[in-house]
Amino acid sequence: MSEELLYAGKAKSIYSSDKADELIVVFRDDITAFDGGRKDVIPGKGEYNAKVSARLYALLEEHGVPTHLLALEGPVRMRVRRLTMLPLEVIVRNIAAGSLVRNYPFVEGSPLDPPLIVIDFKDDSRHDPMLNDEIILALGLVTQQELEELKQLARRVNEVLRDLLAGLGIQLVDFKIEFGRDVDGRIRLGDEISMDSMRLWDSRTGASLDKDVYRFEKGDVLSTYGQVAARILGGE
Ligand code: ATP
Ligand code: TYD
């Protein structure tokens, strides 16, 4: 079976592969913000995000979190298990920032203990509205048991990533993950975890080390992503 483009999203393209239950994710250099309202191309960005995602997914697998990762096949290509994605954006927050401080009276930078889990409906046409447990169950998106599993996995992902990044001098402020069901119906982490989907602050200076550099024009996006990738990938 040859590779066929199945879906082109805002930052990644998904291709079929030689195996029916495996896909190829290509991390592109496109970057968008504000619901696609701003778009640019940053040559080299896709490679940093692919490598960081692969490294973090391998680490999560070592810590018992099932992911879609099979292998990185070149600088921007990741072979993954085909998942039926859940239309959910699971956001974990350790420190108040972003939409949480825009929409609620949280003070930016204040710690959230225990971390907050917020789940949005992944539907661009509706601008990804926030869900609650009752709405998720009423829509039949997952079962009660799967919902508990998603939250438990999200907490575990947070612990693993927060510890890793803290050791590299980076505060994990918040991040977004997506899950899907594999061919056996098992919930696995899909999509990506990268500088596009995490909010990261330098522990010493407080400087943004993520897509906020692009959103709010805080500096050189590629060099920021490169610095984070170098810290995470170390001597790889
Ligand atoms: P957003 O930026 O809001 O996440 P998008 O669809 O534009 O939306 P991209 O990251 O560009 O996002 O596209 C990747 C698409 O591939 C997403 O829709 C994601 O849910 C889907 N996807 C990720 N991993 C898998 C997988 N293992 N199997 C099937 N689909 C996947
Ligand atoms: P959030 O503060 O809700 O949104 P914004 O960054 O637009 O103010 O984002 C929380 C975290 O989740 C942040 O690290 C970015 C990530 N995220 C995504 O990657 N994609 C999304 O569609 C959303 C809503 C958040």
GROMACS .gro file of C-alpha atoms and ligand atoms in nm:
model
  292
    1MET     CA    1   0.000   0.000   0.000
    2SER     CA    2   0.152   0.333  -0.102
    3GLU     CA    3   0.154   0.645   0.108
    4GLU     CA    4  -0.154   0.857   0.058
    5LEU     CA    5  -0.230   1.187   0.227
    6LEU     CA    6  -0.526   1.123   0.456
    7TYR     CA    7  -0.543   1.454   0.640
    8ALA     CA    8  -0.353   1.782   0.644
    9GLY     CA    9  -0.400   1.966   0.975
   10LYS     CA   10  -0.259   2.300   1.081
   11ALA     CA   11   0.089   2.171   1.163
   12LYS     CA   12   0.103   1.804   1.069
   13SER     CA   13   0.005   1.582   0.778
   14ILE     CA   14  -0.112   1.224   0.817
   15TYR     CA   15  -0.034   0.960   0.554
   16SER     CA   16  -0.135   0.597   0.516
   17SER     CA   17   0.156   0.351   0.527
   18ASP     CA   18   0.248   0.004   0.401
   19LYS     CA   19   0.053  -0.137   0.700
   20ALA     CA   20  -0.322  -0.082   0.744
   21ASP     CA   21  -0.298  -0.014   1.120
   22GLU     CA   22   0.003   0.218   1.100
   23LEU     CA   23   0.023   0.580   0.984
   24ILE     CA   24   0.299   0.828   0.906
   25VAL     CA   25   0.279   1.165   1.078
   26VAL     CA   26   0.481   1.438   0.905
   27PHE     CA   27   0.565   1.736   1.125
   28ARG     CA   28   0.554   2.042   0.899
   29ASP     CA   29   0.719   2.380   0.949
   30ASP     CA   30   0.382   2.559   0.955
   31ILE     CA   31   0.293   2.746   1.272
   32THR     CA   32  -0.045   2.898   1.354
   33ALA     CA   33  -0.200   3.088   1.644
   34PHE     CA   34  -0.530   3.244   1.743
   35ASP     CA   35  -0.753   2.974   1.587
   36GLY     CA   36  -0.553   2.980   1.264
   37GLY     CA   37  -0.583   3.361   1.245
   38ARG     CA   38  -0.205   3.391   1.216
   39LYS     CA   39   0.004   3.157   1.001
   40ASP     CA   40   0.370   3.137   0.920
   41VAL     CA   41   0.633   2.892   0.807
   42ILE     CA   42   0.943   2.849   1.021
   43PRO     CA   43   1.189   2.621   0.840
   44GLY     CA   44   1.332   2.369   1.089
   45LYS     CA   45   1.045   2.386   1.339
   46GLY     CA   46   0.893   2.053   1.229
   47GLU     CA   47   1.218   1.869   1.295
   48TYR     CA   48   1.250   2.003   1.650
   49ASN     CA   49   0.888   1.912   1.730
   50ALA     CA   50   0.918   1.564   1.578
   51LYS     CA   51   1.234   1.482   1.771
   52VAL     CA   52   1.103   1.621   2.101
   53SER     CA   53   0.769   1.440   2.061
   54ALA     CA   54   0.941   1.110   1.987
   55ARG     CA   55   1.171   1.147   2.288
   56LEU     CA   56   0.887   1.238   2.525
   57TYR     CA   57   0.662   0.955   2.397
   58ALA     CA   58   0.945   0.704   2.443
   59LEU     CA   59   0.995   0.830   2.799
   60LEU     CA   60   0.622   0.808   2.870
   61GLU     CA   61   0.611   0.450   2.739
   62GLU     CA   62   0.895   0.368   2.983
   63HIS     CA   63   0.668   0.503   3.258
   64GLY     CA   64   0.372   0.288   3.154
   65VAL     CA   65   0.177   0.541   2.944
   66PRO     CA   66   0.059   0.376   2.618
   67THR     CA   67   0.129   0.602   2.318
   68HIS     CA   68   0.095   0.580   1.941
   69LEU     CA   69   0.471   0.607   1.881
   70LEU     CA   70   0.635   0.329   1.680
   71ALA     CA   71   0.947   0.495   1.535
   72LEU     CA   72   1.096   0.816   1.406
   73GLU     CA   73   1.177   0.753   1.038
   74GLY     CA   74   1.385   1.053   0.936
   75PRO     CA   75   1.391   1.410   1.064
   76VAL     CA   76   1.018   1.491   1.044
   77ARG     CA   77   0.845   1.155   0.990
   78MET     CA   78   0.700   0.952   1.274
   79ARG     CA   79   0.549   0.607   1.227
   80VAL     CA   80   0.254   0.568   1.463
   81ARG     CA   81  -0.029   0.329   1.541
   82ARG     CA   82  -0.350   0.431   1.369
   83LEU     CA   83  -0.592   0.557   1.632
   84THR     CA   84  -0.955   0.658   1.622
   85MET     CA   85  -0.902   0.995   1.784
   86LEU     CA   86  -1.133   1.124   2.056
   87PRO     CA   87  -1.246   1.481   1.981
   88LEU     CA   88  -1.103   1.599   2.313
   89GLU     CA   89  -0.820   1.834   2.403
   90VAL     CA   90  -0.706   1.734   2.748
   91ILE     CA   91  -0.523   2.025   2.908
   92VAL     CA   92  -0.321   1.989   3.228
   93ARG     CA   93  -0.224   2.304   3.417
   94ASN     CA   94   0.040   2.336   3.691
   95ILE     CA   95   0.059   2.716   3.688
   96ALA     CA   96  -0.214   2.965   3.597
   97ALA     CA   97  -0.159   3.118   3.251
   98GLY     CA   98  -0.318   3.165   2.910
   99SER     CA   99  -0.694   3.124   2.874
  100LEU     CA  100  -0.729   3.032   3.242
  101VAL     CA  101  -0.628   3.383   3.352
  102ARG     CA  102  -0.816   3.546   3.064
  103ASN     CA  103  -1.142   3.370   3.153
  104TYR     CA  104  -1.126   3.330   3.532
  105PRO     CA  105  -0.987   3.535   3.822
  106PHE     CA  106  -0.665   3.335   3.857
  107VAL     CA  107  -0.344   3.533   3.900
  108GLU     CA  108  -0.092   3.460   3.623
  109GLY     CA  109   0.199   3.255   3.755
  110SER     CA  110   0.023   3.121   4.064
  111PRO     CA  111   0.069   2.749   4.128
  112LEU     CA  112  -0.227   2.514   4.086
  113ASP     CA  113  -0.200   2.234   4.340
  114PRO     CA  114  -0.332   1.979   4.263
  115PRO     CA  115  -0.285   2.042   3.889
  116LEU     CA  116  -0.604   2.131   3.701
  117ILE     CA  117  -0.734   1.913   3.422
  118VAL     CA  118  -0.958   2.090   3.171
  119ILE     CA  119  -1.110   1.915   2.870
  120ASP     CA  120  -1.210   2.107   2.556
  121PHE     CA  121  -1.423   1.981   2.267
  122LYS     CA  122  -1.195   1.956   1.961
  123ASP     CA  123  -1.418   2.127   1.706
  124ASP     CA  124  -1.268   2.427   1.528
  125SER     CA  125  -1.609   2.529   1.386
  126ARG     CA  126  -1.730   2.575   1.746
  127HIS     CA  127  -1.398   2.724   1.865
  128ASP     CA  128  -1.319   2.428   2.092
  129PRO     CA  129  -1.561   2.499   2.380
  130MET     CA  130  -1.477   2.372   2.729
  131LEU     CA  131  -1.658   2.052   2.832
  132ASN     CA  132  -1.747   1.906   3.168
  133ASP     CA  133  -1.790   1.542   3.270
  134GLU     CA  134  -2.168   1.552   3.224
  135ILE     CA  135  -2.147   1.695   2.872
  136ILE     CA  136  -1.875   1.445   2.773
  137LEU     CA  137  -2.091   1.154   2.894
  138ALA     CA  138  -2.414   1.298   2.748
  139LEU     CA  139  -2.244   1.329   2.409
  140GLY     CA  140  -2.130   0.966   2.444
  141LEU     CA  141  -1.771   1.062   2.362
  142VAL     CA  142  -1.627   0.815   2.615
  143THR     CA  143  -1.756   0.593   2.895
  144GLN     CA  144  -1.732   0.694   3.261
  145GLN     CA  145  -1.452   0.440   3.302
  146GLU     CA  146  -1.262   0.576   3.001
  147LEU     CA  147  -1.302   0.931   3.133
  148GLU     CA  148  -1.139   0.829   3.462
  149GLU     CA  149  -0.864   0.652   3.264
  150LEU     CA  150  -0.800   0.965   3.054
  151LYS     CA  151  -0.764   1.179   3.364
  152GLN     CA  152  -0.537   0.928   3.534
  153LEU     CA  153  -0.317   0.906   3.223
  154ALA     CA  154  -0.310   1.287   3.195
  155ARG     CA  155  -0.194   1.315   3.559
  156ARG     CA  156   0.075   1.054   3.497
  157VAL     CA  157   0.194   1.231   3.181
  158ASN     CA  158   0.214   1.552   3.383
  159GLU     CA  159   0.424   1.396   3.659
  160VAL     CA  160   0.670   1.242   3.415
  161LEU     CA  161   0.710   1.555   3.200
  162ARG     CA  162   0.718   1.796   3.495
  163ASP     CA  163   1.000   1.599   3.661
  164LEU     CA  164   1.201   1.567   3.341
  165LEU     CA  165   1.169   1.937   3.256
  166ALA     CA  166   1.235   2.058   3.612
  167GLY     CA  167   1.568   1.875   3.594
  168LEU     CA  168   1.646   2.070   3.276
  169GLY     CA  169   1.565   2.408   3.431
  170ILE     CA  170   1.223   2.436   3.267
  171GLN     CA  171   0.885   2.486   3.437
  172LEU     CA  172   0.600   2.293   3.278
  173VAL     CA  173   0.321   2.552   3.305
  174ASP     CA  174   0.056   2.364   3.107
  175PHE     CA  175   0.013   2.140   2.803
  176LYS     CA  176  -0.248   1.982   2.575
  177ILE     CA  177  -0.269   1.615   2.484
  178GLU     CA  178  -0.502   1.408   2.268
  179PHE     CA  179  -0.602   1.046   2.303
  180GLY     CA  180  -0.747   0.784   2.071
  181ARG     CA  181  -0.849   0.420   2.065
  182ASP     CA  182  -0.618   0.170   1.892
  183VAL     CA  183  -0.740  -0.125   1.684
  184ASP     CA  184  -0.793  -0.324   2.006
  185GLY     CA  185  -1.001  -0.044   2.161
  186ARG     CA  186  -0.724   0.052   2.403
  187ILE     CA  187  -0.682   0.420   2.491
  188ARG     CA  188  -0.344   0.557   2.381
  189LEU     CA  189  -0.182   0.898   2.371
  190GLY     CA  190  -0.177   1.027   2.012
  191ASP     CA  191  -0.090   1.347   1.829
  192GLU     CA  192   0.220   1.526   1.967
  193ILE     CA  193   0.378   1.676   2.273
  194SER     CA  194   0.608   1.955   2.164
  195MET     CA  195   0.687   2.323   2.204
  196ASP     CA  196   0.365   2.388   2.007
  197SER     CA  197   0.150   2.212   2.267
  198MET     CA  198   0.326   2.285   2.598
  199ARG     CA  199   0.367   2.617   2.778
  200LEU     CA  200   0.722   2.628   2.917
  201TRP     CA  201   0.899   2.891   3.127
  202ASP     CA  202   1.269   2.904   3.196
  203SER     CA  203   1.299   2.827   3.570
  204ARG     CA  204   1.567   3.092   3.623
  205THR     CA  205   1.452   3.381   3.403
  206GLY     CA  206   1.080   3.308   3.356
  207ALA     CA  207   1.125   3.354   2.979
  208SER     CA  208   0.877   3.178   2.750
  209LEU     CA  209   1.025   2.876   2.572
  210ASP     CA  210   0.727   2.769   2.359
  211LYS     CA  211   0.471   2.884   2.104
  212ASP     CA  212   0.399   3.193   2.316
  213VAL     CA  213   0.724   3.330   2.163
  214TYR     CA  214   0.537   3.318   1.830
  215ARG     CA  215   0.194   3.418   1.964
  216PHE     CA  216   0.323   3.729   2.140
  217GLU     CA  217   0.632   3.801   1.927
  218LYS     CA  218   0.870   3.756   2.219
  219GLY     CA  219   1.180   3.663   2.018
  220ASP     CA  220   1.327   3.416   1.772
  221VAL     CA  221   1.093   3.114   1.757
  222LEU     CA  222   1.334   2.873   1.587
  223SER     CA  223   1.622   2.944   1.821
  224THR     CA  224   1.392   2.910   2.125
  225TYR     CA  225   1.259   2.574   2.001
  226GLY     CA  226   1.617   2.470   1.925
  227GLN     CA  227   1.730   2.551   2.279
  228VAL     CA  228   1.447   2.348   2.433
  229ALA     CA  229   1.511   2.057   2.195
  230ALA     CA  230   1.881   2.062   2.287
  231ARG     CA  231   1.797   2.046   2.658
  232ILE     CA  232   1.546   1.763   2.615
  233LEU     CA  233   1.746   1.560   2.366
  234GLY     CA  234   2.076   1.611   2.549
  235GLY     CA  235   2.349   1.403   2.394
  236GLU     CA  236   2.118   1.210   2.158
  237ATP     P1  237  -0.519   2.111   1.616
  237ATP     O1  238  -0.408   2.200   1.573
  237ATP     O2  239  -0.635   2.180   1.681
  237ATP     O3  240  -0.471   1.992   1.697
  237ATP     P2  241  -0.525   2.000   1.354
  237ATP     O4  242  -0.616   1.891   1.307
  237ATP     O5  243  -0.506   2.114   1.264
  237ATP     O6  244  -0.586   2.049   1.489
  237ATP     P3  245  -0.262   1.879   1.329
  237ATP     O7  246  -0.174   1.848   1.443
  237ATP     O8  247  -0.206   1.962   1.221
  237ATP     O9  248  -0.389   1.938   1.403
  237ATP    O10  249  -0.315   1.748   1.260
  237ATP     C1  250  -0.292   1.622   1.307
  237ATP     C2  251  -0.422   1.545   1.310
  237ATP    O11  252  -0.395   1.406   1.321
  237ATP     C3  253  -0.510   1.581   1.431
  237ATP    O12  254  -0.644   1.591   1.389
  237ATP     C4  255  -0.493   1.462   1.524
  237ATP    O13  256  -0.606   1.441   1.606
  237ATP     C5  257  -0.471   1.348   1.426
  237ATP     N1  258  -0.390   1.235   1.481
  237ATP     C6  259  -0.284   1.243   1.562
  237ATP     N2  260  -0.235   1.120   1.593
  237ATP     C7  261  -0.313   1.030   1.526
  237ATP     C8  262  -0.314   0.887   1.517
  237ATP     N3  263  -0.224   0.812   1.581
  237ATP     N4  264  -0.410   0.829   1.442
  237ATP     C9  265  -0.501   0.904   1.376
  237ATP     N5  266  -0.506   1.041   1.378
  237ATP    C10  267  -0.412   1.104   1.454
  238TYD     P1  268  -0.470   2.775   2.680
  238TYD     O1  269  -0.412   2.860   2.788
  238TYD     O2  270  -0.604   2.718   2.705
  238TYD     O3  271  -0.482   2.851   2.545
  238TYD     P2  272  -0.393   2.969   2.485
  238TYD     O4  273  -0.255   2.913   2.482
  238TYD     O5  274  -0.451   2.987   2.351
  238TYD     O6  275  -0.409   3.086   2.576
  238TYD     O7  276  -0.367   2.657   2.648
  238TYD     C1  277  -0.323   2.570   2.746
  238TYD     C2  278  -0.212   2.483   2.691
  238TYD     O8  279  -0.261   2.391   2.596
  238TYD     C3  280  -0.101   2.560   2.620
  238TYD     O9  281   0.020   2.495   2.656
  238TYD     C4  282  -0.128   2.543   2.475
  238TYD     C5  283  -0.200   2.411   2.468
  238TYD     N1  284  -0.305   2.408   2.367
  238TYD     C6  285  -0.281   2.352   2.242
  238TYD    O10  286  -0.171   2.304   2.213
  238TYD     N2  287  -0.382   2.351   2.150
  238TYD     C7  288  -0.504   2.399   2.178
  238TYD    O11  289  -0.595   2.396   2.088
  238TYD     C8  290  -0.530   2.455   2.308
  238TYD     C9  291  -0.663   2.512   2.345
  238TYD    C10  292  -0.427   2.457   2.398
   0.00000   0.00000   0.00000
